[in-house]
Amino acid sequence: MSEQRRLSAGIDIGGTKIAVGLVDRSGQIVCRQSFATPKEFQSAVSSITLTLGELLRAQALEFSALAGLGIGCAGPVNPRTGLVNNPYTLPGWEGGNLITSLQSRVGLPVYLENDADAALLGESLAGAARGFDPVVMLTFGTGIGGAALSGNAVFRGAAGEHPEIGHVPVMRGGAVCYCGRSGCLESIASGAAIEKAGQEHGFHTARDVFVAASVNNSRAKAIIDQALDATACAAWALLHTFLPQRFVLGGGIIDDHFRLFASAIQQSIDAAAMIPRHEIAVVKAALGNDAGLVGAAALAFRGTG
Ligand SMILES: [Zn+2]
């Protein structure tokens, strides 16, 4: 193979924003731009290509200087075929193919992963998961995202899909989940779940519930305690399934409440008699919102050696 290319492009696609950046092999972002997510698939592809062209021009580079393009996209997406199927956060994009559309525009290899997997790859290359394997990452925000890395590869299931850790059952008869079941981790411990439970007691947002719980409001405390119990229960299942060297916690809720959630998971680790619990630790994600962009770019380096 010819000389290794120093940079690749990372593209982080969310429901409200798309970030495009040039990233080096150590995971450092050289430059980046972001813009509001277009409603139509084809205009998104055009905007991504234009933005990438601008970033390259500013560096006096051409598309051919890149190792490739990596995309982390709010799922469900199919990383093998490139198809987007996300009516929840990308309505109007269904049936769009990110891999073939971008490949034909830029003439480079294009790789696609679910955004949770991309974030874990970013943390693995340059963040809190660096040097550890296996790793499980949980992202607590409006919903709960999850990803697992084992043997230096993201864990894939049937049809190349990624695990839906937010729907691990944690409580029989618990809150109803949009997936059709009830008592899922996501329907109890996500920001949306905490907000919904709080509204039944006069709170407006999840943040209000956390604040009230911190000053021992009994109703708020019961909601947060239930979320922490649900997290500890899911962690127990994940610990015994994956034996991860590191649990990486990320997302908006963790930014403010890492210690609460980490100690709930640590209690599960401390109680686990059947696994090497002293080799397992909980850490906070280090790259914040950049994890998806860095991990997406890492896909291109992985694909091209
Ligand atoms: Zn569910």
PDB file of C-alpha atoms and ligand atoms in Angstrom:
ATOM      1  CA  MET A   1       0.000   0.000   0.000  1.00  0.00           C
ATOM      2  CA  SER A   2       1.103   3.562  -0.642  1.00  0.00           C
ATOM      3  CA  GLU A   3       2.135   5.888   2.146  1.00  0.00           C
ATOM      4  CA  GLN A   4      -0.442   6.122   4.930  1.00  0.00           C
ATOM      5  CA  ARG A   5      -2.606   9.174   4.632  1.00  0.00           C
ATOM      6  CA  ARG A   6      -2.452  11.464   7.626  1.00  0.00           C
ATOM      7  CA  LEU A   7      -6.062  12.638   7.729  1.00  0.00           C
ATOM      8  CA  SER A   8      -9.539  11.251   7.336  1.00  0.00           C
ATOM      9  CA  ALA A   9     -12.952  12.919   7.409  1.00  0.00           C
ATOM     10  CA  GLY A  10     -15.387  12.299  10.242  1.00  0.00           C
ATOM     11  CA  ILE A  11     -19.085  13.072   9.882  1.00  0.00           C
ATOM     12  CA  ASP A  12     -21.367  13.027  12.910  1.00  0.00           C
ATOM     13  CA  ILE A  13     -25.050  13.057  11.924  1.00  0.00           C
ATOM     14  CA  GLY A  14     -27.666  13.832  14.558  1.00  0.00           C
ATOM     15  CA  GLY A  15     -31.323  14.780  14.367  1.00  0.00           C
ATOM     16  CA  THR A  16     -30.634  18.513  14.732  1.00  0.00           C
ATOM     17  CA  LYS A  17     -27.006  18.991  13.718  1.00  0.00           C
ATOM     18  CA  ILE A  18     -24.366  17.547  11.403  1.00  0.00           C
ATOM     19  CA  ALA A  19     -20.666  18.007  12.229  1.00  0.00           C
ATOM     20  CA  VAL A  20     -17.971  17.473   9.598  1.00  0.00           C
ATOM     21  CA  GLY A  21     -14.285  17.461  10.511  1.00  0.00           C
ATOM     22  CA  LEU A  22     -10.800  16.482   9.428  1.00  0.00           C
ATOM     23  CA  VAL A  23      -9.126  14.258  12.012  1.00  0.00           C
ATOM     24  CA  ASP A  24      -5.588  12.886  12.255  1.00  0.00           C
ATOM     25  CA  ARG A  25      -4.554   9.351  13.179  1.00  0.00           C
ATOM     26  CA  SER A  26      -4.120  10.207  16.859  1.00  0.00           C
ATOM     27  CA  GLY A  27      -7.748  11.369  17.054  1.00  0.00           C
ATOM     28  CA  GLN A  28      -6.999  15.103  17.073  1.00  0.00           C
ATOM     29  CA  ILE A  29      -9.561  17.235  15.232  1.00  0.00           C
ATOM     30  CA  VAL A  30      -7.675  19.479  12.787  1.00  0.00           C
ATOM     31  CA  CYS A  31     -10.696  21.533  11.728  1.00  0.00           C
ATOM     32  CA  ARG A  32     -14.473  21.216  11.798  1.00  0.00           C
ATOM     33  CA  GLN A  33     -17.742  22.810  10.779  1.00  0.00           C
ATOM     34  CA  SER A  34     -21.321  22.056  11.681  1.00  0.00           C
ATOM     35  CA  PHE A  35     -24.720  22.945  10.279  1.00  0.00           C
ATOM     36  CA  ALA A  36     -28.402  22.255  10.940  1.00  0.00           C
ATOM     37  CA  THR A  37     -29.519  18.807   9.721  1.00  0.00           C
ATOM     38  CA  PRO A  38     -31.332  19.222   6.368  1.00  0.00           C
ATOM     39  CA  LYS A  39     -34.797  17.673   6.206  1.00  0.00           C
ATOM     40  CA  GLU A  40     -34.126  16.084   2.837  1.00  0.00           C
ATOM     41  CA  PHE A  41     -31.581  13.368   2.329  1.00  0.00           C
ATOM     42  CA  GLN A  42     -30.144  14.650  -0.957  1.00  0.00           C
ATOM     43  CA  SER A  43     -29.588  18.155   0.370  1.00  0.00           C
ATOM     44  CA  ALA A  44     -27.820  16.639   3.395  1.00  0.00           C
ATOM     45  CA  VAL A  45     -25.467  14.753   1.077  1.00  0.00           C
ATOM     46  CA  SER A  46     -24.800  17.976  -0.883  1.00  0.00           C
ATOM     47  CA  SER A  47     -24.152  19.997   2.286  1.00  0.00           C
ATOM     48  CA  ILE A  48     -21.772  17.363   3.664  1.00  0.00           C
ATOM     49  CA  THR A  49     -19.814  17.284   0.389  1.00  0.00           C
ATOM     50  CA  LEU A  50     -19.644  21.100   0.137  1.00  0.00           C
ATOM     51  CA  THR A  51     -18.545  21.500   3.757  1.00  0.00           C
ATOM     52  CA  LEU A  52     -15.879  18.869   3.386  1.00  0.00           C
ATOM     53  CA  GLY A  53     -14.611  20.592   0.226  1.00  0.00           C
ATOM     54  CA  GLU A  54     -14.348  23.896   2.120  1.00  0.00           C
ATOM     55  CA  LEU A  55     -12.442  22.296   5.000  1.00  0.00           C
ATOM     56  CA  LEU A  56     -10.011  20.668   2.569  1.00  0.00           C
ATOM     57  CA  ARG A  57      -9.468  23.893   0.604  1.00  0.00           C
ATOM     58  CA  ALA A  58      -8.635  25.727   3.841  1.00  0.00           C
ATOM     59  CA  GLN A  59      -5.897  23.127   4.402  1.00  0.00           C
ATOM     60  CA  ALA A  60      -4.752  23.317   0.752  1.00  0.00           C
ATOM     61  CA  LEU A  61      -5.744  19.661   0.297  1.00  0.00           C
ATOM     62  CA  GLU A  62      -7.855  17.674  -2.169  1.00  0.00           C
ATOM     63  CA  PHE A  63     -10.268  14.797  -1.513  1.00  0.00           C
ATOM     64  CA  SER A  64      -7.574  12.368  -2.640  1.00  0.00           C
ATOM     65  CA  ALA A  65      -5.427  13.368   0.355  1.00  0.00           C
ATOM     66  CA  LEU A  66      -7.874  11.660   2.729  1.00  0.00           C
ATOM     67  CA  ALA A  67      -7.740   8.048   3.908  1.00  0.00           C
ATOM     68  CA  GLY A  68     -11.538   7.999   3.588  1.00  0.00           C
ATOM     69  CA  LEU A  69     -14.827   9.196   5.065  1.00  0.00           C
ATOM     70  CA  GLY A  70     -16.347   7.782   8.214  1.00  0.00           C
ATOM     71  CA  ILE A  71     -19.908   8.499   9.316  1.00  0.00           C
ATOM     72  CA  GLY A  72     -21.558   8.083  12.700  1.00  0.00           C
ATOM     73  CA  CYS A  73     -25.314   8.466  12.229  1.00  0.00           C
ATOM     74  CA  ALA A  74     -28.274   8.440  14.611  1.00  0.00           C
ATOM     75  CA  GLY A  75     -29.675   4.941  14.135  1.00  0.00           C
ATOM     76  CA  PRO A  76     -31.170   2.692  13.063  1.00  0.00           C
ATOM     77  CA  VAL A  77     -28.778   2.562  10.130  1.00  0.00           C
ATOM     78  CA  ASN A  78     -27.368  -0.446   8.321  1.00  0.00           C
ATOM     79  CA  PRO A  79     -23.558  -0.210   8.380  1.00  0.00           C
ATOM     80  CA  ARG A  80     -23.214  -2.879   5.696  1.00  0.00           C
ATOM     81  CA  THR A  81     -25.566  -1.489   3.073  1.00  0.00           C
ATOM     82  CA  GLY A  82     -25.409   2.219   4.022  1.00  0.00           C
ATOM     83  CA  LEU A  83     -29.187   2.547   4.275  1.00  0.00           C
ATOM     84  CA  VAL A  84     -30.754   4.966   6.754  1.00  0.00           C
ATOM     85  CA  ASN A  85     -33.967   3.881   8.427  1.00  0.00           C
ATOM     86  CA  ASN A  86     -34.620   6.370  11.182  1.00  0.00           C
ATOM     87  CA  PRO A  87     -38.159   7.755  11.164  1.00  0.00           C
ATOM     88  CA  TYR A  88     -37.668   8.948  14.774  1.00  0.00           C
ATOM     89  CA  THR A  89     -34.866  11.488  14.390  1.00  0.00           C
ATOM     90  CA  LEU A  90     -34.272  11.623  10.610  1.00  0.00           C
ATOM     91  CA  PRO A  91     -37.753  11.575   9.085  1.00  0.00           C
ATOM     92  CA  GLY A  92     -37.634  12.025   5.331  1.00  0.00           C
ATOM     93  CA  TRP A  93     -34.252  10.267   5.052  1.00  0.00           C
ATOM     94  CA  GLU A  94     -35.692   6.750   4.886  1.00  0.00           C
ATOM     95  CA  GLY A  95     -34.269   4.761   2.027  1.00  0.00           C
ATOM     96  CA  GLY A  96     -31.332   7.149   1.560  1.00  0.00           C
ATOM     97  CA  ASN A  97     -27.984   5.417   1.175  1.00  0.00           C
ATOM     98  CA  LEU A  98     -25.181   7.344   2.866  1.00  0.00           C
ATOM     99  CA  ILE A  99     -22.380   5.092   1.636  1.00  0.00           C
ATOM    100  CA  THR A 100     -23.178   5.010  -2.087  1.00  0.00           C
ATOM    101  CA  SER A 101     -24.344   8.659  -2.210  1.00  0.00           C
ATOM    102  CA  LEU A 102     -21.167  10.047  -0.670  1.00  0.00           C
ATOM    103  CA  GLN A 103     -18.854   7.554  -2.366  1.00  0.00           C
ATOM    104  CA  SER A 104     -20.067   8.657  -5.791  1.00  0.00           C
ATOM    105  CA  ARG A 105     -19.471  12.323  -4.912  1.00  0.00           C
ATOM    106  CA  VAL A 106     -16.007  12.125  -3.360  1.00  0.00           C
ATOM    107  CA  GLY A 107     -14.487   8.988  -4.896  1.00  0.00           C
ATOM    108  CA  LEU A 108     -13.186   7.728  -1.553  1.00  0.00           C
ATOM    109  CA  PRO A 109     -14.034   4.738   0.644  1.00  0.00           C
ATOM    110  CA  VAL A 110     -16.981   5.576   2.935  1.00  0.00           C
ATOM    111  CA  TYR A 111     -17.783   3.778   6.205  1.00  0.00           C
ATOM    112  CA  LEU A 112     -20.926   3.989   8.328  1.00  0.00           C
ATOM    113  CA  GLU A 113     -21.753   3.148  11.934  1.00  0.00           C
ATOM    114  CA  ASN A 114     -24.517   3.893  14.381  1.00  0.00           C
ATOM    115  CA  ASP A 115     -23.637   7.058  16.358  1.00  0.00           C
ATOM    116  CA  ALA A 116     -23.319   5.175  19.662  1.00  0.00           C
ATOM    117  CA  ASP A 117     -20.737   2.837  18.093  1.00  0.00           C
ATOM    118  CA  ALA A 118     -18.881   5.797  16.582  1.00  0.00           C
ATOM    119  CA  ALA A 119     -18.730   7.502  19.991  1.00  0.00           C
ATOM    120  CA  LEU A 120     -17.257   4.363  21.552  1.00  0.00           C
ATOM    121  CA  LEU A 121     -14.644   4.094  18.775  1.00  0.00           C
ATOM    122  CA  GLY A 122     -13.727   7.743  19.428  1.00  0.00           C
ATOM    123  CA  GLU A 123     -13.307   7.102  23.144  1.00  0.00           C
ATOM    124  CA  SER A 124     -11.290   3.992  22.288  1.00  0.00           C
ATOM    125  CA  LEU A 125      -8.912   5.879  19.969  1.00  0.00           C
ATOM    126  CA  ALA A 126      -8.362   9.025  21.992  1.00  0.00           C
ATOM    127  CA  GLY A 127     -10.523   9.102  25.127  1.00  0.00           C
ATOM    128  CA  ALA A 128     -11.487   7.262  28.289  1.00  0.00           C
ATOM    129  CA  ALA A 129     -11.500   3.779  26.712  1.00  0.00           C
ATOM    130  CA  ARG A 130      -8.023   4.063  25.199  1.00  0.00           C
ATOM    131  CA  GLY A 131      -5.973   0.931  25.857  1.00  0.00           C
ATOM    132  CA  PHE A 132      -8.915  -1.108  27.207  1.00  0.00           C
ATOM    133  CA  ASP A 133     -10.791  -4.003  25.627  1.00  0.00           C
ATOM    134  CA  PRO A 134     -13.534  -5.114  26.052  1.00  0.00           C
ATOM    135  CA  VAL A 135     -15.398  -1.884  26.786  1.00  0.00           C
ATOM    136  CA  VAL A 136     -19.096  -1.102  27.240  1.00  0.00           C
ATOM    137  CA  MET A 137     -20.304   2.473  26.776  1.00  0.00           C
ATOM    138  CA  LEU A 138     -23.627   3.848  27.972  1.00  0.00           C
ATOM    139  CA  THR A 139     -24.820   7.304  26.948  1.00  0.00           C
ATOM    140  CA  PHE A 140     -27.502   8.907  29.126  1.00  0.00           C
ATOM    141  CA  GLY A 141     -29.386  11.707  27.438  1.00  0.00           C
ATOM    142  CA  THR A 142     -32.975  12.058  26.272  1.00  0.00           C
ATOM    143  CA  GLY A 143     -32.691   8.330  25.537  1.00  0.00           C
ATOM    144  CA  ILE A 144     -30.053   5.773  26.488  1.00  0.00           C
ATOM    145  CA  GLY A 145     -27.560   4.638  23.871  1.00  0.00           C
ATOM    146  CA  GLY A 146     -25.190   1.757  24.272  1.00  0.00           C
ATOM    147  CA  ALA A 147     -22.308   0.111  22.468  1.00  0.00           C
ATOM    148  CA  ALA A 148     -19.795  -2.625  23.118  1.00  0.00           C
ATOM    149  CA  LEU A 149     -16.258  -3.110  21.838  1.00  0.00           C
ATOM    150  CA  SER A 150     -14.605  -6.532  21.935  1.00  0.00           C
ATOM    151  CA  GLY A 151     -11.483  -7.779  20.159  1.00  0.00           C
ATOM    152  CA  ASN A 152     -10.956  -4.173  18.955  1.00  0.00           C
ATOM    153  CA  ALA A 153     -14.195  -4.344  16.962  1.00  0.00           C
ATOM    154  CA  VAL A 154     -17.645  -2.978  17.706  1.00  0.00           C
ATOM    155  CA  PHE A 155     -20.002  -5.755  18.710  1.00  0.00           C
ATOM    156  CA  ARG A 156     -22.487  -6.579  15.979  1.00  0.00           C
ATOM    157  CA  GLY A 157     -25.542  -8.740  16.014  1.00  0.00           C
ATOM    158  CA  ALA A 158     -27.778 -10.246  13.369  1.00  0.00           C
ATOM    159  CA  ALA A 159     -27.897  -8.281  10.092  1.00  0.00           C
ATOM    160  CA  GLY A 160     -24.920  -6.233  11.278  1.00  0.00           C
ATOM    161  CA  GLU A 161     -27.100  -4.297  13.703  1.00  0.00           C
ATOM    162  CA  HIS A 162     -25.802  -3.049  17.012  1.00  0.00           C
ATOM    163  CA  PRO A 163     -27.077  -3.944  20.499  1.00  0.00           C
ATOM    164  CA  GLU A 164     -29.987  -1.909  21.899  1.00  0.00           C
ATOM    165  CA  ILE A 165     -28.762  -1.744  25.472  1.00  0.00           C
ATOM    166  CA  GLY A 166     -31.402   0.856  26.395  1.00  0.00           C
ATOM    167  CA  HIS A 167     -33.989  -1.907  26.102  1.00  0.00           C
ATOM    168  CA  VAL A 168     -32.405  -4.321  28.572  1.00  0.00           C
ATOM    169  CA  PRO A 169     -35.231  -5.242  30.992  1.00  0.00           C
ATOM    170  CA  VAL A 170     -34.685  -4.013  34.526  1.00  0.00           C
ATOM    171  CA  MET A 171     -38.094  -4.064  36.202  1.00  0.00           C
ATOM    172  CA  ARG A 172     -41.102  -6.278  35.668  1.00  0.00           C
ATOM    173  CA  GLY A 173     -44.170  -4.072  35.276  1.00  0.00           C
ATOM    174  CA  GLY A 174     -42.114  -0.847  35.139  1.00  0.00           C
ATOM    175  CA  ALA A 175     -42.865   2.200  32.987  1.00  0.00           C
ATOM    176  CA  VAL A 176     -44.127   1.501  29.461  1.00  0.00           C
ATOM    177  CA  CYS A 177     -41.445   1.830  26.780  1.00  0.00           C
ATOM    178  CA  TYR A 178     -41.909   3.038  23.189  1.00  0.00           C
ATOM    179  CA  CYS A 179     -40.366  -0.251  22.023  1.00  0.00           C
ATOM    180  CA  GLY A 180     -43.591  -2.007  23.019  1.00  0.00           C
ATOM    181  CA  ARG A 181     -42.458  -3.549  26.306  1.00  0.00           C
ATOM    182  CA  SER A 182     -42.256  -2.074  29.791  1.00  0.00           C
ATOM    183  CA  GLY A 183     -39.562  -1.834  32.436  1.00  0.00           C
ATOM    184  CA  CYS A 184     -36.687  -1.177  29.991  1.00  0.00           C
ATOM    185  CA  LEU A 185     -33.600   0.690  31.234  1.00  0.00           C
ATOM    186  CA  GLU A 186     -34.534   3.531  28.868  1.00  0.00           C
ATOM    187  CA  SER A 187     -38.127   3.783  30.072  1.00  0.00           C
ATOM    188  CA  ILE A 188     -36.916   4.295  33.663  1.00  0.00           C
ATOM    189  CA  ALA A 189     -33.469   5.928  33.664  1.00  0.00           C
ATOM    190  CA  SER A 190     -33.351   8.144  30.537  1.00  0.00           C
ATOM    191  CA  GLY A 191     -33.785  11.912  30.671  1.00  0.00           C
ATOM    192  CA  ALA A 192     -37.187  11.577  28.995  1.00  0.00           C
ATOM    193  CA  ALA A 193     -38.272   8.905  31.513  1.00  0.00           C
ATOM    194  CA  ILE A 194     -37.160  10.962  34.525  1.00  0.00           C
ATOM    195  CA  GLU A 195     -38.928  14.016  33.103  1.00  0.00           C
ATOM    196  CA  LYS A 196     -42.133  12.059  32.496  1.00  0.00           C
ATOM    197  CA  ALA A 197     -42.107  10.535  35.999  1.00  0.00           C
ATOM    198  CA  GLY A 198     -41.376  13.984  37.458  1.00  0.00           C
ATOM    199  CA  GLN A 199     -44.264  15.638  35.653  1.00  0.00           C
ATOM    200  CA  GLU A 200     -46.664  13.379  37.515  1.00  0.00           C
ATOM    201  CA  HIS A 201     -45.431  15.115  40.695  1.00  0.00           C
ATOM    202  CA  GLY A 202     -45.378  18.703  39.455  1.00  0.00           C
ATOM    203  CA  PHE A 203     -41.799  18.906  38.168  1.00  0.00           C
ATOM    204  CA  HIS A 204     -41.216  20.291  34.668  1.00  0.00           C
ATOM    205  CA  THR A 205     -37.906  18.815  33.520  1.00  0.00           C
ATOM    206  CA  ALA A 206     -35.498  16.014  34.408  1.00  0.00           C
ATOM    207  CA  ARG A 207     -33.145  18.707  35.651  1.00  0.00           C
ATOM    208  CA  ASP A 208     -35.795  19.889  38.155  1.00  0.00           C
ATOM    209  CA  VAL A 209     -36.084  16.326  39.462  1.00  0.00           C
ATOM    210  CA  PHE A 210     -32.305  16.006  39.945  1.00  0.00           C
ATOM    211  CA  VAL A 211     -32.142  19.365  41.742  1.00  0.00           C
ATOM    212  CA  ALA A 212     -35.044  18.502  44.064  1.00  0.00           C
ATOM    213  CA  ALA A 213     -33.573  15.062  44.787  1.00  0.00           C
ATOM    214  CA  SER A 214     -30.272  16.663  45.758  1.00  0.00           C
ATOM    215  CA  VAL A 215     -32.059  18.550  48.565  1.00  0.00           C
ATOM    216  CA  ASN A 216     -33.916  15.415  49.635  1.00  0.00           C
ATOM    217  CA  ASN A 217     -37.367  16.059  48.179  1.00  0.00           C
ATOM    218  CA  SER A 218     -38.815  12.603  48.787  1.00  0.00           C
ATOM    219  CA  ARG A 219     -40.773  12.311  45.508  1.00  0.00           C
ATOM    220  CA  ALA A 220     -37.842  13.441  43.385  1.00  0.00           C
ATOM    221  CA  LYS A 221     -35.477  11.214  45.320  1.00  0.00           C
ATOM    222  CA  ALA A 222     -37.698   8.180  44.698  1.00  0.00           C
ATOM    223  CA  ILE A 223     -37.590   8.832  40.921  1.00  0.00           C
ATOM    224  CA  ILE A 224     -33.802   9.244  40.850  1.00  0.00           C
ATOM    225  CA  ASP A 225     -33.274   6.240  43.134  1.00  0.00           C
ATOM    226  CA  GLN A 226     -35.378   4.146  40.776  1.00  0.00           C
ATOM    227  CA  ALA A 227     -33.291   5.344  37.808  1.00  0.00           C
ATOM    228  CA  LEU A 228     -30.107   4.439  39.671  1.00  0.00           C
ATOM    229  CA  ASP A 229     -31.485   1.018  40.657  1.00  0.00           C
ATOM    230  CA  ALA A 230     -32.397   0.410  37.017  1.00  0.00           C
ATOM    231  CA  THR A 231     -28.862   1.392  35.965  1.00  0.00           C
ATOM    232  CA  ALA A 232     -27.299  -0.920  38.562  1.00  0.00           C
ATOM    233  CA  CYS A 233     -29.542  -3.762  37.401  1.00  0.00           C
ATOM    234  CA  ALA A 234     -28.662  -3.273  33.715  1.00  0.00           C
ATOM    235  CA  ALA A 235     -24.987  -2.990  34.671  1.00  0.00           C
ATOM    236  CA  TRP A 236     -25.225  -6.327  36.489  1.00  0.00           C
ATOM    237  CA  ALA A 237     -26.437  -7.981  33.267  1.00  0.00           C
ATOM    238  CA  LEU A 238     -23.809  -6.235  31.116  1.00  0.00           C
ATOM    239  CA  LEU A 239     -20.999  -7.026  33.566  1.00  0.00           C
ATOM    240  CA  HIS A 240     -21.727 -10.711  33.467  1.00  0.00           C
ATOM    241  CA  THR A 241     -22.288 -10.780  29.694  1.00  0.00           C
ATOM    242  CA  PHE A 242     -19.305  -8.739  28.478  1.00  0.00           C
ATOM    243  CA  LEU A 243     -16.879  -8.570  31.467  1.00  0.00           C
ATOM    244  CA  PRO A 244     -15.794  -5.134  30.256  1.00  0.00           C
ATOM    245  CA  GLN A 245     -12.481  -3.741  31.509  1.00  0.00           C
ATOM    246  CA  ARG A 246     -14.126  -0.341  31.440  1.00  0.00           C
ATOM    247  CA  PHE A 247     -17.683   0.979  31.613  1.00  0.00           C
ATOM    248  CA  VAL A 248     -17.582   4.366  29.870  1.00  0.00           C
ATOM    249  CA  LEU A 249     -20.437   6.713  30.781  1.00  0.00           C
ATOM    250  CA  GLY A 250     -21.310   9.671  28.567  1.00  0.00           C
ATOM    251  CA  GLY A 251     -24.157  11.998  27.622  1.00  0.00           C
ATOM    252  CA  GLY A 252     -25.765  15.150  28.988  1.00  0.00           C
ATOM    253  CA  ILE A 253     -27.025  13.572  32.226  1.00  0.00           C
ATOM    254  CA  ILE A 254     -23.588  12.136  32.978  1.00  0.00           C
ATOM    255  CA  ASP A 255     -21.940  15.538  32.453  1.00  0.00           C
ATOM    256  CA  ASP A 256     -23.764  16.705  35.583  1.00  0.00           C
ATOM    257  CA  HIS A 257     -24.325  13.470  37.507  1.00  0.00           C
ATOM    258  CA  PHE A 258     -21.439  11.101  36.736  1.00  0.00           C
ATOM    259  CA  ARG A 259     -20.804  10.270  40.380  1.00  0.00           C
ATOM    260  CA  LEU A 260     -24.398   9.201  41.052  1.00  0.00           C
ATOM    261  CA  PHE A 261     -24.516   6.789  38.106  1.00  0.00           C
ATOM    262  CA  ALA A 262     -20.931   5.583  38.492  1.00  0.00           C
ATOM    263  CA  SER A 263     -21.482   4.665  42.131  1.00  0.00           C
ATOM    264  CA  ALA A 264     -24.670   2.740  41.241  1.00  0.00           C
ATOM    265  CA  ILE A 265     -22.675   0.707  38.707  1.00  0.00           C
ATOM    266  CA  GLN A 266     -19.732   0.343  41.094  1.00  0.00           C
ATOM    267  CA  GLN A 267     -22.052  -1.268  43.648  1.00  0.00           C
ATOM    268  CA  SER A 268     -22.919  -3.913  41.054  1.00  0.00           C
ATOM    269  CA  ILE A 269     -19.222  -4.437  40.306  1.00  0.00           C
ATOM    270  CA  ASP A 270     -18.388  -4.763  44.015  1.00  0.00           C
ATOM    271  CA  ALA A 271     -21.105  -7.392  44.468  1.00  0.00           C
ATOM    272  CA  ALA A 272     -20.088  -9.527  41.458  1.00  0.00           C
ATOM    273  CA  ALA A 273     -18.455 -12.669  42.832  1.00  0.00           C
ATOM    274  CA  MET A 274     -18.234 -14.686  39.611  1.00  0.00           C
ATOM    275  CA  ILE A 275     -16.093 -12.324  37.513  1.00  0.00           C
ATOM    276  CA  PRO A 276     -12.696 -10.557  37.930  1.00  0.00           C
ATOM    277  CA  ARG A 277     -14.308  -7.444  39.382  1.00  0.00           C
ATOM    278  CA  HIS A 278     -11.022  -5.776  40.360  1.00  0.00           C
ATOM    279  CA  GLU A 279     -10.147  -5.512  36.658  1.00  0.00           C
ATOM    280  CA  ILE A 280     -13.352  -3.589  35.943  1.00  0.00           C
ATOM    281  CA  ALA A 281     -13.868   0.153  36.462  1.00  0.00           C
ATOM    282  CA  VAL A 282     -16.356   2.908  35.626  1.00  0.00           C
ATOM    283  CA  VAL A 283     -14.955   5.979  33.856  1.00  0.00           C
ATOM    284  CA  LYS A 284     -16.423   9.173  32.450  1.00  0.00           C
ATOM    285  CA  ALA A 285     -16.306   9.727  28.690  1.00  0.00           C
ATOM    286  CA  ALA A 286     -13.507  12.165  27.893  1.00  0.00           C
ATOM    287  CA  LEU A 287     -14.315  13.533  24.440  1.00  0.00           C
ATOM    288  CA  GLY A 288     -17.819  14.933  25.049  1.00  0.00           C
ATOM    289  CA  ASN A 289     -19.618  15.887  21.842  1.00  0.00           C
ATOM    290  CA  ASP A 290     -16.477  15.225  19.783  1.00  0.00           C
ATOM    291  CA  ALA A 291     -16.487  11.458  20.422  1.00  0.00           C
ATOM    292  CA  GLY A 292     -18.774  10.700  17.461  1.00  0.00           C
ATOM    293  CA  LEU A 293     -16.749  12.810  15.046  1.00  0.00           C
ATOM    294  CA  VAL A 294     -13.423  11.311  16.135  1.00  0.00           C
ATOM    295  CA  GLY A 295     -14.828   7.778  16.077  1.00  0.00           C
ATOM    296  CA  ALA A 296     -16.333   8.303  12.626  1.00  0.00           C
ATOM    297  CA  ALA A 297     -12.943   9.397  11.300  1.00  0.00           C
ATOM    298  CA  ALA A 298     -11.342   6.398  13.009  1.00  0.00           C
ATOM    299  CA  LEU A 299     -13.589   4.140  10.914  1.00  0.00           C
ATOM    300  CA  ALA A 300     -11.887   5.370   7.773  1.00  0.00           C
ATOM    301  CA  PHE A 301      -8.404   4.751   9.220  1.00  0.00           C
ATOM    302  CA  ARG A 302      -9.465   1.287  10.346  1.00  0.00           C
ATOM    303  CA  GLY A 303     -10.832   0.510   6.919  1.00  0.00           C
ATOM    304  CA  THR A 304      -7.771   1.640   5.030  1.00  0.00           C
ATOM    305  CA  GLY A 305      -5.005   0.483   7.375  1.00  0.00           C
TER     306      GLY A 305
HETATM  307 ZN    ZN B   1     -37.829  -0.584  25.493  1.00  0.00          ZN
END
